[in-house]
Coordinates of C-alpha atoms in Angstrom, one line a residue:
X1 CA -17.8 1.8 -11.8
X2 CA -15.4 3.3 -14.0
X3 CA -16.3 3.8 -17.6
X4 CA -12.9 2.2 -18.4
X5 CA -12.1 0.4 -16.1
X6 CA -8.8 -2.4 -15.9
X7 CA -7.1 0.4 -18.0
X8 CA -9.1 -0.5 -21.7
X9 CA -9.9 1.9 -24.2
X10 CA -8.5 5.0 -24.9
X11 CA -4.9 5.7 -23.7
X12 CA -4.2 9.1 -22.3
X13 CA -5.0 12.0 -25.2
X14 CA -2.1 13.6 -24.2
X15 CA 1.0 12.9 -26.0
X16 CA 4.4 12.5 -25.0
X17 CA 5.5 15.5 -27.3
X18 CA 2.5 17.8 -25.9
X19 CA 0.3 20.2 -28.3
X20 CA 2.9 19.4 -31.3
X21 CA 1.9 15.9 -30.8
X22 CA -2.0 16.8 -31.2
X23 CA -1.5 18.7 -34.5
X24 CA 0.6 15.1 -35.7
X25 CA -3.0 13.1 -35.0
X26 CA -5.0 15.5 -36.4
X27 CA -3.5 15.9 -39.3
X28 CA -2.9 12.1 -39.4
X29 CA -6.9 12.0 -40.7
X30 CA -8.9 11.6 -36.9
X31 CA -10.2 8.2 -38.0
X32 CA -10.7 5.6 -35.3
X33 CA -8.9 6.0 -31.3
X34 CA -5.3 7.2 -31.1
X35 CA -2.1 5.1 -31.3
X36 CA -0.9 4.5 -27.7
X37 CA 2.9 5.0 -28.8
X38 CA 2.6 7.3 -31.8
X39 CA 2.5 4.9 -34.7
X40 CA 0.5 5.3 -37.8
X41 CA -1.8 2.8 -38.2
X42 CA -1.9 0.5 -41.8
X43 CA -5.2 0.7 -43.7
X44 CA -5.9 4.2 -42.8
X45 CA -4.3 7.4 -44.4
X46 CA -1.0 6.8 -46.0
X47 CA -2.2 2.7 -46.4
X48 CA -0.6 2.8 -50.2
X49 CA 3.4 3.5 -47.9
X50 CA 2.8 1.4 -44.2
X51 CA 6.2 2.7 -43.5
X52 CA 5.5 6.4 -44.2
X53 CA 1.8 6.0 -42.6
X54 CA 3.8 4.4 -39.3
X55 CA 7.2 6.6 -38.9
X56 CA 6.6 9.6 -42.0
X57 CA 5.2 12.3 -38.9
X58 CA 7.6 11.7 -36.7
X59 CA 11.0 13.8 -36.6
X60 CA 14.4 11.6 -37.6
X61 CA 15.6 12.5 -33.9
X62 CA 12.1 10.2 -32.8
X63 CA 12.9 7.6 -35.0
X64 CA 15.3 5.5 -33.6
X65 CA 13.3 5.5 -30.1
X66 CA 10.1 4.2 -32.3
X67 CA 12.0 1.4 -33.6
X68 CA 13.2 0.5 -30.0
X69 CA 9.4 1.0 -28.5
X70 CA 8.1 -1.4 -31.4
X71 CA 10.7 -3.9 -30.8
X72 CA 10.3 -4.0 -26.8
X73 CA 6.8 -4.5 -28.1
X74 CA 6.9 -7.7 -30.3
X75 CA 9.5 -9.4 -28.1
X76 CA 8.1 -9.3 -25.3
X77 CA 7.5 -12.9 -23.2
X78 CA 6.5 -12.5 -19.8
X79 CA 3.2 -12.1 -17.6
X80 CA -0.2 -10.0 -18.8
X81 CA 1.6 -6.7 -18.5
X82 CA 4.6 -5.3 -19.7
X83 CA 5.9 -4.1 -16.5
X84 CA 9.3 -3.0 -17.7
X85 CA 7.7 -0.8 -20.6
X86 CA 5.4 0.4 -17.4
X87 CA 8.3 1.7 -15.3
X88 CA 9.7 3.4 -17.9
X89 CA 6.2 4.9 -18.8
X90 CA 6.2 5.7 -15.3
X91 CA 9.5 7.0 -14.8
X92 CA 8.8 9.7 -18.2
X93 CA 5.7 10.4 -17.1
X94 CA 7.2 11.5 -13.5
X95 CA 10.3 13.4 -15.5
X96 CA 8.0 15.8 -17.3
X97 CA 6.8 17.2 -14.1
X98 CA 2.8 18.0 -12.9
X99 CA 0.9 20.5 -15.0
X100 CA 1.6 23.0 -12.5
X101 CA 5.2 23.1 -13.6
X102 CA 6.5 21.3 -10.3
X103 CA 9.4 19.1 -11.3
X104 CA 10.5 16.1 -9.5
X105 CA 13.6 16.7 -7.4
X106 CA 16.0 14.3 -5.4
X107 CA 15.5 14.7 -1.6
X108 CA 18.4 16.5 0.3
X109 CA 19.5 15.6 3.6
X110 CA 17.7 18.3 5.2
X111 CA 14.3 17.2 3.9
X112 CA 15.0 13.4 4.7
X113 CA 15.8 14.7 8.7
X114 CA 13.0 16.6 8.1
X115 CA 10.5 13.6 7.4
X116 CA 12.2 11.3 10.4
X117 CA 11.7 13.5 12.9
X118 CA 7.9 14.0 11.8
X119 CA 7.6 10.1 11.9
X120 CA 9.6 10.1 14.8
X121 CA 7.1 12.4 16.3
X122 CA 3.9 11.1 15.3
X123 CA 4.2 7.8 16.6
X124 CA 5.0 9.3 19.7
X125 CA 1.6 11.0 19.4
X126 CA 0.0 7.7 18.2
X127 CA 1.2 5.9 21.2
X128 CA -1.5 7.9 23.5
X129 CA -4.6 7.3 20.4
X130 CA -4.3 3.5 19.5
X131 CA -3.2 0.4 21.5
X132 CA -1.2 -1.0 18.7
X133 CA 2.4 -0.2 18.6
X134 CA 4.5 1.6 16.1
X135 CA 4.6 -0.3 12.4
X136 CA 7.5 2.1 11.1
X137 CA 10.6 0.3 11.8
X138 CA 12.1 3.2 8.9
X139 CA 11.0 6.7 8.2
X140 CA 12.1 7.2 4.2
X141 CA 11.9 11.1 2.0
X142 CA 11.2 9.8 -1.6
X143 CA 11.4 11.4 -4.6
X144 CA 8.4 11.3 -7.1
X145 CA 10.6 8.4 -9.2
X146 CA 12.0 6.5 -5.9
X147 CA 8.0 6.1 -5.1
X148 CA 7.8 5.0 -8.4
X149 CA 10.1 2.3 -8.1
X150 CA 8.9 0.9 -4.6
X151 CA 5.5 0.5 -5.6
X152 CA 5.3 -1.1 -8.7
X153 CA 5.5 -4.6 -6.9
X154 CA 2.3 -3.7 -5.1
X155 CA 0.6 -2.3 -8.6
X156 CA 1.6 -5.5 -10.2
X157 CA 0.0 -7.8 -7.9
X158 CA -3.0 -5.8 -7.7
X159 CA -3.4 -5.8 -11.5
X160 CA -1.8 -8.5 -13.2
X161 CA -5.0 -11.2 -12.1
X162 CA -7.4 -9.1 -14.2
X163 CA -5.1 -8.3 -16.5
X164 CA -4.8 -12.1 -17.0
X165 CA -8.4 -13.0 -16.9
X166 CA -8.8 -10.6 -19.5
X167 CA -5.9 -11.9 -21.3
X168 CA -7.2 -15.4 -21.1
X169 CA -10.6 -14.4 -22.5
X170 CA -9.2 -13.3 -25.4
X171 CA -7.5 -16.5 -26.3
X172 CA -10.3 -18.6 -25.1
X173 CA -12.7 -17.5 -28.0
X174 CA -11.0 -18.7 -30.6
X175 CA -11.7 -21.5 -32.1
X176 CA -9.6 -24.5 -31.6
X177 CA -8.9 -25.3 -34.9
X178 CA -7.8 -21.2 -35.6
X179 CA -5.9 -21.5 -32.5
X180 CA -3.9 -23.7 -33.9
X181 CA -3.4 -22.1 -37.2
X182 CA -2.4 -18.6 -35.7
X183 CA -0.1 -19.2 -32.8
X184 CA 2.3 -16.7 -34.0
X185 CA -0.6 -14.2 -34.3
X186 CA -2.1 -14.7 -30.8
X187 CA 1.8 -14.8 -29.5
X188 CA 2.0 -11.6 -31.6
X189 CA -1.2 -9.7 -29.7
X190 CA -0.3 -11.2 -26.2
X191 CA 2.7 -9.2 -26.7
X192 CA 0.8 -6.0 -28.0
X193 CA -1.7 -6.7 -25.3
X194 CA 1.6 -6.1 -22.2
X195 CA 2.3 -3.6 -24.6
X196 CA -1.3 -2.0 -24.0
X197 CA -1.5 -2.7 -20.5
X198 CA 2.0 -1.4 -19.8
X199 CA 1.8 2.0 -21.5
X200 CA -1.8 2.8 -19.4
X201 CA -0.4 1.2 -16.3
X202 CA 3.0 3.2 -16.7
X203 CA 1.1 6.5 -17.6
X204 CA -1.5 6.2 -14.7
X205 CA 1.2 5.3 -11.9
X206 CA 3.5 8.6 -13.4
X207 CA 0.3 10.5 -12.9
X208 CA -0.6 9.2 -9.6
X209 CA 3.1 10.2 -8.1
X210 CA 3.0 13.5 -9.0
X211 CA 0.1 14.0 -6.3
X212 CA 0.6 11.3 -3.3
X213 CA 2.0 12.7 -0.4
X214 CA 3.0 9.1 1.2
X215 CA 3.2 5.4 0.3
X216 CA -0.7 4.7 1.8
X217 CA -2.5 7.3 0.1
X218 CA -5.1 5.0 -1.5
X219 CA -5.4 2.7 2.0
X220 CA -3.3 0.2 0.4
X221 CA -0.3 -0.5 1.2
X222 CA 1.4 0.0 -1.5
X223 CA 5.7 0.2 -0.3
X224 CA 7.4 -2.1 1.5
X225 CA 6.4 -3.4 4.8
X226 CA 7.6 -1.1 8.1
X227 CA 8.8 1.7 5.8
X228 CA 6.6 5.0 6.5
X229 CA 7.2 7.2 3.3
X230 CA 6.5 10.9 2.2
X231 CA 7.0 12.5 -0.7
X232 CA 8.6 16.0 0.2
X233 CA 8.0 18.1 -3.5
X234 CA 4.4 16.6 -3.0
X235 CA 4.2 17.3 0.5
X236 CA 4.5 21.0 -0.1
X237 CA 2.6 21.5 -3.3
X238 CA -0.5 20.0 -0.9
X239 CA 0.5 22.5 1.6
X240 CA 1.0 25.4 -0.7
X241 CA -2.5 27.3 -0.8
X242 CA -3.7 26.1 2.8
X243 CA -2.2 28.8 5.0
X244 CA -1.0 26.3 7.6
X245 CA 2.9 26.4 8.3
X246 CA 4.7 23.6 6.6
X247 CA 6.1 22.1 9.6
X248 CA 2.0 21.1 10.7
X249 CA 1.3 19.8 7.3
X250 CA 4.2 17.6 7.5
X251 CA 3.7 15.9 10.8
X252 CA 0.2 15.8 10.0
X253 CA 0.8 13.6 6.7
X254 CA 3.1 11.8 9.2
X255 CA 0.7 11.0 11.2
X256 CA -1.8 9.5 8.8
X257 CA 1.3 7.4 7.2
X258 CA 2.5 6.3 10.9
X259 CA -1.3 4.8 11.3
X260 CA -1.7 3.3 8.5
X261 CA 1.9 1.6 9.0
X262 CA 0.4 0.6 12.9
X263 CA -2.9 -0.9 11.3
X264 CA -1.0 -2.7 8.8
X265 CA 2.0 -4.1 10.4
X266 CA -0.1 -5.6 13.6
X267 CA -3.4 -6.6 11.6
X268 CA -1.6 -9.8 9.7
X269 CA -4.5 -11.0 8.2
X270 CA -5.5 -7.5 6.5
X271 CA -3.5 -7.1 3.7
X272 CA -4.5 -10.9 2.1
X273 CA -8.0 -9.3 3.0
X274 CA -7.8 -6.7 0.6
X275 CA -5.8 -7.9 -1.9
X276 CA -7.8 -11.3 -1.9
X277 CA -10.7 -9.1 -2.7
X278 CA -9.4 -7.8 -5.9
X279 CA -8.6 -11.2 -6.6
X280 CA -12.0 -12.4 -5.9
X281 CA -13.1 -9.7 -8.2
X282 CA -10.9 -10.5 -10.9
X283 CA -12.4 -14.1 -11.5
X284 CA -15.5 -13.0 -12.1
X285 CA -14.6 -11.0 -14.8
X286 CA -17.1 -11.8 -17.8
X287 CA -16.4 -10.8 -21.0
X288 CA -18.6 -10.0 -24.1
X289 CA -17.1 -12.8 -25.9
X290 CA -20.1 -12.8 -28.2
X291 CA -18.4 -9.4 -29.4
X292 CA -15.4 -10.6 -28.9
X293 CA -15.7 -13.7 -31.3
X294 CA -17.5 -11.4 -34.1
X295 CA -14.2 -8.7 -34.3
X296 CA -12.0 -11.8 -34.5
X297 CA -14.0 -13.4 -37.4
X298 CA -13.7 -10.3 -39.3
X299 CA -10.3 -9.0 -38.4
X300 CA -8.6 -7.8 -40.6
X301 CA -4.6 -7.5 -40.8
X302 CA -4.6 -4.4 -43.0
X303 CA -6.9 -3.0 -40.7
X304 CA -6.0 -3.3 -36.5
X305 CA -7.2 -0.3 -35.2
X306 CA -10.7 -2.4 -35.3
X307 CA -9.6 -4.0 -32.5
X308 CA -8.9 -0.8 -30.3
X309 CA -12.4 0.6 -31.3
X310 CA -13.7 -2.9 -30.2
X311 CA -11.9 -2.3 -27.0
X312 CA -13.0 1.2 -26.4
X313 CA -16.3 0.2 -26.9
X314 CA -16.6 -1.8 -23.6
X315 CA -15.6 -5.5 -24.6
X316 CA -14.4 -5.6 -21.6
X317 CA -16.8 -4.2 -19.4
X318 CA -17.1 -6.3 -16.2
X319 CA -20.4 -8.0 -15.7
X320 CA -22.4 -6.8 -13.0
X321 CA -22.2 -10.7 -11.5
X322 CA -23.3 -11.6 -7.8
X323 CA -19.9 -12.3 -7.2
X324 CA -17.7 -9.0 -8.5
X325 CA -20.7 -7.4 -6.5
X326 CA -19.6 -9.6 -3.4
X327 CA -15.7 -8.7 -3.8
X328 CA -16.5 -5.6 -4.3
X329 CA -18.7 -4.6 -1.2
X330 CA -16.0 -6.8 0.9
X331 CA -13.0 -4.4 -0.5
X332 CA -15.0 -1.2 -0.5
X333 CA -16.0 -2.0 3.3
X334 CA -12.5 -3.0 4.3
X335 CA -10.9 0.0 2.6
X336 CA -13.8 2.4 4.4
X337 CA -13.0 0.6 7.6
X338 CA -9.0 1.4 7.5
X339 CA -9.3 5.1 5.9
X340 CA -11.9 5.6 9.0
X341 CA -10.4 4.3 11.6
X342 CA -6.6 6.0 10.6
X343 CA -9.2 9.3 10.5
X344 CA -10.5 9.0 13.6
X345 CA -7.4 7.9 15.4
X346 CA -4.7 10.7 13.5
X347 CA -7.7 13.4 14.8
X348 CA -7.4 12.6 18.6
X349 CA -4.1 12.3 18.2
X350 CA -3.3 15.9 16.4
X351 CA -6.6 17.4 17.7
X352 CA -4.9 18.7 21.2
X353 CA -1.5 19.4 19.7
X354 CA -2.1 20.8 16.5
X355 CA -4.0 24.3 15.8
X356 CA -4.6 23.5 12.2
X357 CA -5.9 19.9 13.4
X358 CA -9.3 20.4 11.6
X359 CA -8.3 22.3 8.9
X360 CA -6.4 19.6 7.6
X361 CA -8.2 16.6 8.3
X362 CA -11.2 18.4 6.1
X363 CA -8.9 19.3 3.3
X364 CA -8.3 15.5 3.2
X365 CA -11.8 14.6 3.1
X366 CA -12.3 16.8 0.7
X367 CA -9.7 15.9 -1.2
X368 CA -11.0 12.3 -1.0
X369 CA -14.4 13.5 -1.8
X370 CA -14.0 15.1 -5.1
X371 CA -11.9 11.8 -6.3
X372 CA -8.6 12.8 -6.7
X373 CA -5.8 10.6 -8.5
X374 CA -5.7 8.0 -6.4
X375 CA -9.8 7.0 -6.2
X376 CA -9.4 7.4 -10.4
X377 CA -6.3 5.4 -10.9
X378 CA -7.8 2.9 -8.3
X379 CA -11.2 2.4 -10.3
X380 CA -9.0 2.6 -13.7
X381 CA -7.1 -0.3 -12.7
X382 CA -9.6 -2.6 -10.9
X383 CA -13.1 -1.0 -11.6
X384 CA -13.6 0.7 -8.0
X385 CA -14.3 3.9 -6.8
X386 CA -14.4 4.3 -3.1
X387 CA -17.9 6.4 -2.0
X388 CA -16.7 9.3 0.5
X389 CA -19.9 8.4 2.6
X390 CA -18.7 5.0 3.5
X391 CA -15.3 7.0 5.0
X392 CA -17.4 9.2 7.0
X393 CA -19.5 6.7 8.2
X394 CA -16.6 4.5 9.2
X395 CA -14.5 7.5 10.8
X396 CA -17.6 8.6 12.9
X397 CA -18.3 4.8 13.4
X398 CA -14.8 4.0 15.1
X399 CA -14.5 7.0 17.2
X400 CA -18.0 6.3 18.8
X401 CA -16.4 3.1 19.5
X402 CA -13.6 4.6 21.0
X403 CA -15.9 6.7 23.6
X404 CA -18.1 3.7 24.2
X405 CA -15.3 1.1 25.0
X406 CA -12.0 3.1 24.8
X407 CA -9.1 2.6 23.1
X408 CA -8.0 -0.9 23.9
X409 CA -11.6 -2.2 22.9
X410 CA -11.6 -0.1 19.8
X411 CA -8.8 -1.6 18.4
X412 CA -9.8 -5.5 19.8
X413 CA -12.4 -5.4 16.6
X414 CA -9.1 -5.6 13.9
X415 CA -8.4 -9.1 16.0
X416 CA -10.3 -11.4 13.4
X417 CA -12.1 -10.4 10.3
X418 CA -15.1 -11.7 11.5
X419 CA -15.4 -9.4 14.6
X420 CA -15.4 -5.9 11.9
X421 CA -18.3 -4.0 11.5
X422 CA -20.2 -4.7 8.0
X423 CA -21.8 -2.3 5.2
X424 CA -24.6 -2.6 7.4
X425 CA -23.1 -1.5 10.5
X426 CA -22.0 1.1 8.2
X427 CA -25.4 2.4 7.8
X428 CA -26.3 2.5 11.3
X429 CA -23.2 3.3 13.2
X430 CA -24.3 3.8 16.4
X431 CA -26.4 0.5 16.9
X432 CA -23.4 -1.6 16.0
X433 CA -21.4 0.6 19.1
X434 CA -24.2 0.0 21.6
X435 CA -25.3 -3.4 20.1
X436 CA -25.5 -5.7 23.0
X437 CA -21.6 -7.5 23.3
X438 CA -21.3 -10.8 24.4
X439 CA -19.4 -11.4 27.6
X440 CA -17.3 -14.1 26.8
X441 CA -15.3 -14.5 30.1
X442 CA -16.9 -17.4 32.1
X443 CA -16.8 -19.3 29.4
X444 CA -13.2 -18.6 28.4
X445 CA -12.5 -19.4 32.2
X446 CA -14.6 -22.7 31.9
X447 CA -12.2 -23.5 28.7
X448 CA -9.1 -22.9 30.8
X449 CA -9.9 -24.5 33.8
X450 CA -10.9 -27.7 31.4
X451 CA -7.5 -27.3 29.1
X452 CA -5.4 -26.9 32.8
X453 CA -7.0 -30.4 34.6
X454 CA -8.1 -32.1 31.7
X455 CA -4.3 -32.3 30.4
X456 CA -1.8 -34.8 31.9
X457 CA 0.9 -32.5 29.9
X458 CA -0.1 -29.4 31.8
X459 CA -1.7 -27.6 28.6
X460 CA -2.1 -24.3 29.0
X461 CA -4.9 -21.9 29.6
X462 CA -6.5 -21.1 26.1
X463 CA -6.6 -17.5 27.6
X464 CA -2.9 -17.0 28.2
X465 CA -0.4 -16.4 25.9
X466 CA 3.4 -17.4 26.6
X467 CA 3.8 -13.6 28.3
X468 CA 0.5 -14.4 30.3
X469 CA -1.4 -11.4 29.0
X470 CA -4.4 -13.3 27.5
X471 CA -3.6 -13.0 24.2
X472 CA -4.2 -10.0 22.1
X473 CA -6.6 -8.3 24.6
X474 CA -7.4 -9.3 28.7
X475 CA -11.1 -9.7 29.3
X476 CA -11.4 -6.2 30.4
X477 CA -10.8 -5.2 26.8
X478 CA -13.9 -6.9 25.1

């Protein structure tokens, strides 16, 4: 678990105005957790003038955006997260550029040709590797922002239910009597609570684009449906250091995207899967409301920034509940599952084509291993981190599978949730492969021959679909 996870506590040290920004806080007395937009804080230093103790560090040319931040604040109306204040967290974030100085950059047309004909090429490779057919109806070059943009529709349905829970809890512990009595207050902190939400949220996604190299980076799938995506500035930055020409790091990338596009455009159950999982997690969210109900008796208006030490002290912690640990072992097996198999599958596809084939597929696991952005913005935002050994065992898991039964029976398994391995399988790869399968033929003869002379209307064979090839695989596939 994250220690902060859902995007609680502290927001990022960092401020938007860099070390100048540090001195401002320091100076500002060091009592209690940072502002998240700047603002003094009344009841602490400079108590006896709010408005000098709120705006009197900040330079005139600041001002004005303050007052605009604050307002956006207090009038906001809609859902558990600001998601407006988010994209524009986001979209600053993204403009400053990645501590290694690289600045986000529209892509030309050379480096959007560049990315189709990678696409273009890896499915071709794909086609020989995995019996499902090309998900990419689109190959898109965006930039850092663009990626911004097309993903924040995923990010807000993956955090706005615990971002509601949460948001729910709060309101639930007060008494009914007080609830009555402060409806402009809890109206008030529902609004700084988007507020809260919005600014981590926003800050976390900016981060997060200045390091993915594609739309599927964290198994999700996070842009729009049949659209396989790379990031060209990010593409080379991963490249830089690795000694392998850029041309190979790009089709490689493109063939990771291309397979995760495959998986999830012909597995139609699979997305609900995952995203039901974070659902599923997200209603068993218990929180300390003990806690919770003794820093509401004694809140004190003169004094908020209680209420942010309460919250960085783990209020909201998740419970370690028999169900979160359910969802959780469901999502952390399906996303080991699709991060395996798209391993195993983009290797024997780039493994006879590509020189720096293994070279690049370690630097990924690698990369995955050491919990880059996207495993830390993932467990900031729902309160998971992915274990590297599951991914192993899953990639080494499916391509055992793929010598034991070949491709077409390989990919049968993603015909029905049920017929995936487990976390137990998981542990002990190779019995699941050479686990006894049922032959189910006969019987699925039986059941035609029943449905063809048991029907006066001619029903057909349970086997056969309307193109006669048996449905999603022929017998010889099982």
């Amino acid at each position: 678990m994250s220690d902060t996870p859902f995007g609680f506590g502290l927001p990022p040290e960092e401020p938007e105005d860099g070390d100048e920004g540090k001195k401002k806080d320091q100076g500002g007395g060091g009592q209690g957790p940072a502002n998240p937009f700047g603002f003094g804080l009344p009841g602490g230093p400079g108590a006896d003038n709010p408005l000098a103790a709120m705006f009197g560090s900040m330079n005139p040319g600041d001002l004005g955006a303050a007052f605009q931040q604050l307002g956006q604040m207090l009038s906001y109306e809609g859902g558990p997260v600001n998601w407006e204040m988010a994209k524009q967290i986001a979209r600053q974030t993204v403009a400053q550029g990645t501590p290694d100085g690289v600045k986000d950059a529209s892509v030309g047309p050379a480096e959007r040709s560049a990315v189709q004909e990678a696409v273009r090429l890896a499915d071709l490779w794909l086609d020989d590797a995995t019996s499902l057919p090309s998900g990419a109806g689109l190959a898109v070059a965006w930039s850092r922002a663009e990626w911004v943009e097309a993903t924040l529709p995923v990010w807000q349905e993956l955090v706005d239910p615990v971002a509601e829970r949460v948001g729910t809890a709060m309101g639930d512990v007060l008494p009914e009597e007080m609830q009555a009595m402060a409806g402009p207050l809890i109206g008030m902190m529902r609004s700084m609570g988007g507020a809260m939400f919005g600014s981590q949220i926003g800050q976390a996604v900016g981060v997060l684009a200045g390091e993915v190299v594609g739309s599927t980076d964290i198994g999700l799938p996070l842009g729009p449906a049949g659209k396989a995506a790379l990031l060209p500035v990010n593409v080379e930055a991963f490249g830089k250091d690795l000694g392998v020409p850029k041309d190979e790091v790009r089709l490689y990338l493109a063939l990771r995207e291309a397979a995760h596009q495959r998986l999830f455009s012909h597995v139609p159950w699979l997305r609900s899967h995952l995203f039901g999982a974070v659902e599923g997690y997200a209603r068993g969210i218990k929180v300390d409301t003990a806690k919770l109900e003794d820093v509401v008796g004694q809140f004190d208006p003169q004094n908020p920034e209680e209420l942010q030490q309460a919250l960085q002290q783990g209020m909201f912690h998740p419970e370690d509940t028999p169900e979160q640990k359910v969802a959780l072992a469901r999502l952390e097996t399906a996303l080991a599952l699709v991060e395996g198999w798209v391993d195993a599958v983009v290797h024997a596809a780039a493994k006879p084509r590509l020189g720096s084939a293994d070279a690049l597929r370690e630097t990924l696991r690698r990369r995955r291993a050491s919990g880059g952005p996207a495993e830390q913005t993932f467990a900031t935002l729902i309160g998971l981190e992915l274990r590297p050994r599951r991914l192993r065992d899953a990639s080494r898991l499916w391509a055992s599978l793929t010598d034991a039964r070949g491709v077409d029976g390989r990919d049968t398994l993603w015909s029905h949730p049920d017929m995936l391995p487990t976390a137990s399988d998981l542990d002990d790869p190779d019995g699941f492969v050479h686990r006894e399968q049922l032959d189910f033929s006969e019987l699925d003869k039986m059941l035609g021959e029943a449905a063809d002379g048991g029907s006066t209307g001619g029903e057909p064979n349970l086997r056969k679909d309307e193109d006669g090839d048996g449905g999603t695989k022929g017998d010889g596939d099982r």
